[in-house]
Short mmCIF file of C-alpha atoms in Angstrom, two decimals:
data_model
loop_
_atom_site.label_atom_id
_atom_site.label_comp_id
_atom_site.label_asym_id
_atom_site.label_seq_id
_atom_site.Cartn_x
_atom_site.Cartn_y
_atom_site.Cartn_z
CA PRO O 23 54.18 -180.91 -148.86
CA ASN O 24 50.46 -182.58 -148.73
CA PHE O 25 47.96 -179.66 -149.85
CA PRO O 26 44.87 -179.14 -148.18
CA GLY O 27 42.30 -179.43 -151.53
CA PRO O 28 42.44 -181.16 -154.44
CA ILE O 29 44.86 -180.85 -157.44
CA ASP O 30 44.19 -181.71 -161.08
CA PRO O 31 46.36 -184.76 -161.76
CA ALA O 32 46.21 -183.35 -165.38
CA CYS O 33 48.96 -180.57 -164.33
CA ILE O 34 52.17 -181.89 -165.25
CA LEU O 35 55.07 -180.35 -166.45
CA GLY O 36 54.82 -181.44 -170.48
CA GLY O 37 50.60 -182.52 -169.92
CA ILE O 38 48.88 -182.27 -173.29
CA LEU O 39 47.73 -179.03 -174.60
CA ASN O 40 43.93 -180.04 -174.38
CA SER O 41 44.72 -180.86 -170.91
CA SER O 42 41.73 -180.04 -168.14
CA CYS O 43 44.24 -178.19 -165.76
CA LEU O 44 45.49 -176.17 -169.02
CA ILE O 45 41.88 -175.43 -170.04
CA ASN O 46 40.86 -174.08 -166.27
CA SER O 47 44.20 -172.65 -165.78
CA THR O 48 43.96 -170.31 -169.14
CA ILE O 49 40.19 -170.19 -169.50
CA ASN O 50 37.95 -170.59 -166.62
CA ALA O 51 40.33 -169.02 -164.04
CA PRO O 52 42.63 -166.56 -165.90
CA GLU O 53 43.83 -165.41 -162.21
CA ASP O 54 44.85 -169.41 -161.56
CA PHE O 55 48.65 -169.34 -160.76
CA LEU O 56 49.68 -171.60 -163.24
CA SER O 57 48.28 -169.51 -166.06
CA SER O 58 51.39 -166.91 -165.26
CA ASN O 59 54.66 -168.71 -164.03
CA ALA O 60 53.65 -171.38 -161.35
CA ILE O 61 55.36 -169.33 -158.81
CA LEU O 62 53.05 -169.32 -155.58
CA PHE O 63 54.76 -166.55 -154.15
CA SER O 64 58.26 -164.81 -153.46
CA ILE O 65 60.26 -162.96 -151.05
CA LEU O 66 62.30 -160.28 -151.20
CA ARG O 67 65.61 -161.08 -148.72
CA SER O 68 68.84 -159.65 -147.98
CA ALA O 69 71.13 -161.90 -146.20
CA ALA O 70 73.94 -161.24 -143.79
CA PRO O 71 75.78 -159.31 -144.37
CA ILE O 72 73.72 -156.49 -145.88
CA LYS O 73 75.54 -154.79 -147.94
CA ALA O 74 72.76 -152.60 -149.64
CA ASN O 75 69.43 -151.27 -148.73
CA PHE O 76 67.82 -153.59 -151.21
CA PRO O 77 67.30 -157.37 -151.39
CA ASP O 78 69.95 -159.12 -152.73
CA SER O 79 67.84 -162.39 -153.54
CA ALA O 80 64.39 -162.88 -154.56
CA LEU O 81 62.62 -166.78 -153.02
CA TYR O 82 60.23 -168.37 -155.35
CA PHE O 83 58.11 -170.61 -154.26
CA ALA O 84 56.25 -172.88 -157.37
CA PRO O 85 54.70 -176.19 -156.58
CA LEU O 86 56.70 -178.38 -158.53
CA ARG O 87 59.74 -180.28 -158.61
CA PHE O 88 62.44 -178.23 -160.08
CA THR O 89 66.38 -178.76 -160.14
CA GLY O 90 67.39 -176.41 -162.70
CA PHE O 91 67.81 -175.35 -166.36
CA ARG O 92 69.45 -178.35 -167.07
CA LYS O 93 69.19 -180.48 -170.41
CA ASN O 94 65.96 -182.10 -170.63
CA TRP O 95 64.44 -181.00 -167.43
CA VAL O 96 60.77 -180.37 -168.25
CA ILE O 97 61.30 -184.32 -169.93
CA LYS O 98 62.68 -185.12 -165.83
CA ALA O 99 60.47 -183.36 -164.05
CA ALA O 100 56.94 -184.32 -166.11
CA PRO O 101 55.60 -187.38 -163.61
CA TYR O 102 56.29 -185.43 -161.00
CA THR O 103 52.11 -183.81 -160.92
CA ILE O 104 52.38 -180.52 -159.44
CA GLY O 105 51.39 -179.98 -155.90
CA PRO O 106 52.81 -182.60 -153.82
CA TYR O 107 56.51 -180.66 -153.93
CA ILE O 108 57.76 -177.75 -153.25
CA THR O 109 60.68 -176.14 -154.54
CA VAL O 110 62.62 -172.78 -153.42
CA ILE O 111 64.50 -171.15 -156.35
CA ILE O 112 66.63 -168.61 -154.77
CA ASN O 113 67.36 -166.15 -157.18
CA TYR O 114 70.96 -164.50 -155.97
CA ALA O 115 70.55 -160.89 -158.08
CA ARG O 116 73.57 -158.96 -156.61
CA VAL O 117 76.72 -160.92 -158.20
CA LYS O 118 79.53 -158.73 -157.86
CA ASN O 119 82.20 -161.59 -159.90
CA ASN O 120 83.12 -160.37 -163.30
CA LEU O 121 85.90 -163.04 -164.05
CA GLY O 122 83.90 -165.13 -166.71
CA THR O 123 85.18 -165.05 -169.88
CA VAL O 124 83.47 -165.76 -173.96
CA GLU O 125 85.39 -167.45 -175.87
CA ILE O 126 85.70 -168.18 -179.82
CA LYS O 127 86.11 -171.51 -180.80
CA SER O 128 86.20 -170.95 -184.41
CA ALA O 129 85.63 -168.38 -187.24
CA ASN O 130 82.60 -170.02 -187.96
CA PRO O 131 79.02 -167.80 -186.20
CA PHE O 132 76.88 -170.83 -185.55
CA ASP O 133 79.74 -172.41 -183.29
CA THR O 134 78.91 -172.20 -179.43
CA PRO O 135 81.38 -170.08 -177.45
CA LEU O 136 83.14 -171.31 -174.80
CA ILE O 137 81.55 -169.96 -171.58
CA GLN O 138 83.08 -169.79 -168.26
CA LEU O 139 81.14 -168.55 -165.80
CA ARG O 140 83.40 -168.90 -162.91
CA HIS O 141 80.93 -168.53 -160.01
CA PHE O 142 81.95 -167.55 -156.74
CA GLU O 143 85.74 -166.65 -157.85
CA GLY O 144 85.39 -162.91 -157.37
CA PRO O 145 86.91 -161.36 -154.22
CA ASP O 146 83.11 -161.24 -153.01
CA GLY O 147 83.27 -164.82 -153.51
CA GLN O 148 82.96 -166.56 -150.60
CA THR O 149 80.71 -163.60 -149.42
CA GLU O 150 78.16 -164.40 -151.41
CA VAL O 151 78.11 -168.09 -150.69
CA ASN O 152 78.02 -167.01 -146.87
CA GLN O 153 74.36 -165.26 -148.18
CA ILE O 154 72.89 -168.44 -150.18
CA MET O 155 73.74 -170.64 -147.14
CA ASP O 156 72.13 -167.63 -144.89
CA HIS O 157 69.05 -168.11 -147.27
CA ILE O 158 68.78 -171.62 -147.00
CA ARG O 159 68.95 -171.49 -143.25
CA PHE O 160 65.84 -169.34 -143.03
CA LEU O 161 63.94 -171.35 -145.51
CA ARG O 162 64.36 -174.20 -143.25
CA LYS O 163 63.15 -172.20 -140.75
CA ILE O 164 59.90 -171.54 -142.62
CA PHE O 165 59.27 -175.18 -143.76
CA ILE O 166 60.70 -176.70 -140.60
CA GLN O 167 60.25 -174.83 -137.27
CA SER O 168 57.06 -172.89 -138.13
CA ASN O 169 53.48 -174.25 -138.37
CA PHE O 170 54.20 -174.65 -141.96
CA SER O 171 55.86 -178.02 -140.66
CA GLN O 172 53.15 -180.26 -140.68
CA TYR O 173 52.76 -180.28 -144.40
CA VAL O 174 56.46 -181.02 -144.95
CA GLU O 175 57.58 -184.77 -145.01
CA PHE O 176 60.98 -184.40 -145.86
CA GLU O 177 64.07 -182.16 -147.33
CA GLU O 178 65.04 -183.83 -150.77
CA LEU O 179 67.23 -181.07 -151.78
CA PRO O 180 69.44 -179.72 -150.77
CA GLY O 181 68.67 -182.83 -147.85
CA SER O 182 68.87 -182.09 -144.06
CA ASN O 183 71.72 -184.15 -143.42
CA VAL O 184 73.68 -180.87 -145.63
CA ALA O 185 73.79 -178.48 -142.48
CA SER O 186 77.67 -177.83 -141.68
CA ASP O 187 79.12 -175.02 -143.59
CA GLU O 188 81.47 -176.77 -145.53
CA ASP O 189 78.61 -178.75 -146.53
CA LEU O 190 75.94 -176.12 -147.27
CA SER O 191 79.22 -174.59 -149.36
CA ASP O 192 80.18 -177.74 -151.61
CA TYR O 193 75.89 -178.33 -152.14
CA ILE O 194 76.14 -174.42 -153.69
CA HIS O 195 78.97 -175.04 -155.45
CA LYS O 196 78.17 -177.91 -156.92
CA GLU O 197 73.97 -176.87 -157.89
CA VAL O 198 74.49 -173.28 -159.03
CA TRP O 199 73.33 -172.31 -162.33
CA GLY O 200 72.95 -169.36 -164.07
CA HIS O 201 71.43 -168.21 -167.60
CA HIS O 202 71.93 -165.00 -167.25
CA ALA O 203 75.52 -164.09 -168.12
CA CYS O 204 75.96 -160.31 -168.77
CA CYS O 205 78.78 -157.90 -168.85
CA THR O 206 81.51 -158.97 -171.36
CA ASN O 207 81.07 -155.97 -173.42
CA LYS O 208 80.93 -153.43 -170.78
CA MET O 209 79.29 -149.72 -171.85
CA GLY O 210 81.31 -146.98 -170.94
CA ASP O 211 83.79 -143.89 -171.89
CA THR O 212 85.62 -146.03 -174.89
CA GLU O 213 87.72 -143.12 -175.31
CA ASN O 214 89.47 -143.44 -171.41
CA ASP O 215 88.18 -146.76 -169.95
CA PRO O 216 90.52 -149.34 -171.32
CA LEU O 217 87.82 -151.77 -170.28
CA ALA O 218 84.95 -150.17 -172.17
CA VAL O 219 83.94 -152.00 -175.32
CA VAL O 220 80.59 -149.49 -176.32
CA ASN O 221 80.10 -146.12 -175.94
CA SER O 222 76.24 -144.96 -174.66
CA LYS O 223 74.79 -145.56 -178.09
CA GLY O 224 75.91 -149.06 -178.36
CA GLN O 225 78.65 -148.21 -180.73
CA VAL O 226 81.63 -150.58 -180.75
CA LYS O 227 85.08 -149.26 -179.99
CA GLY O 228 87.54 -149.40 -183.22
CA VAL O 229 84.42 -150.89 -185.52
CA LYS O 230 82.51 -149.02 -187.75
CA ASN O 231 79.22 -149.78 -188.16
CA LEU O 232 79.03 -152.35 -185.38
CA ARG O 233 76.40 -151.81 -181.99
CA ILE O 234 75.72 -154.11 -179.71
CA ALA O 235 72.00 -154.09 -178.04
CA ASP O 236 72.07 -157.02 -175.34
CA ILE O 237 72.48 -158.17 -172.38
CA SER O 238 76.72 -157.71 -172.57
CA ILE O 239 76.66 -154.14 -172.22
CA TRP O 240 75.84 -153.80 -168.67
CA ARG O 241 78.39 -152.93 -166.45
CA GLU O 242 76.81 -155.55 -163.75
CA MET O 243 74.30 -157.91 -163.21
CA PRO O 244 70.68 -155.82 -163.89
CA GLY O 245 68.59 -156.57 -161.14
CA TYR O 246 66.60 -160.03 -160.54
CA PHE O 247 65.75 -160.68 -164.26
CA PRO O 248 67.07 -159.00 -167.00
CA PHE O 249 64.39 -158.35 -169.37
CA LEU O 250 63.01 -155.04 -168.48
CA PRO O 251 66.69 -153.15 -168.40
CA VAL O 252 67.67 -154.85 -171.47
CA SER O 253 64.29 -154.28 -173.33
CA ILE O 254 65.15 -150.59 -172.37
CA ALA O 255 68.37 -150.33 -173.43
CA CYS O 256 67.73 -152.09 -177.05
CA GLU O 257 64.91 -149.38 -177.45
CA LYS O 258 67.53 -146.26 -176.40
CA ILE O 259 70.18 -148.01 -179.00
CA ALA O 260 67.32 -148.56 -181.72
CA ASN O 261 66.36 -144.88 -181.21
CA ASP O 262 70.13 -143.72 -181.70
CA ILE O 263 70.49 -145.39 -185.17
CA ILE O 264 66.85 -144.02 -186.03
CA GLN O 265 67.88 -140.43 -185.17
CA LEU O 266 71.27 -141.02 -187.25
CA ALA O 267 69.17 -141.88 -190.22
CA ARG O 268 67.39 -139.26 -190.58
CA THR O 269 70.22 -136.53 -190.18
#
């Protein structure tokens, strides 16, 4: 879109540290959106069919060209000045799929494990795809069928020609990404639940003096961003360790 008002040409991803954009955002105007995470605003929304009384997704509007956390994404996005683009990130936070796997490739702890997320392969997979399609169509109404359309020149991704359910589904399967994989070491009753890996103190079943305190111990994805619930779990397990040491 063509934003009313000037955009500092120094405001590009990967800009130099002493750029006017950085100085203005962190010193002269600490309330500026660039002083945080460059998100203009967000919408919490539930797509049909609504499965709970809380939003299933958060839609983040950012004034930059962002196509996902892929290798060298900052370098590829750097030539695009903040302002001429609007990217809406659909953060789908209520995924129920638990078919993903993590496999150790060798005895070397520095080897990257083999991670298979297996998006949309669970029993609710098609429902999840349908909900994301609903979010895309909702966003199109905002950008194309509202007064906001006067600022929009074209839709780059997925593109206005990607309109049918089949085409949108193909696009979602191709472009979906996630870096908050979780829940492979489920917390639970390790005495009676065969799928539980750790107990409420983070202690690993059948292994002495080993605890897990990270996102893997959750039973399902804990909301839009896992930082806070993971921090709470880590603090709780740390307190358990301290209490044990004091006894």
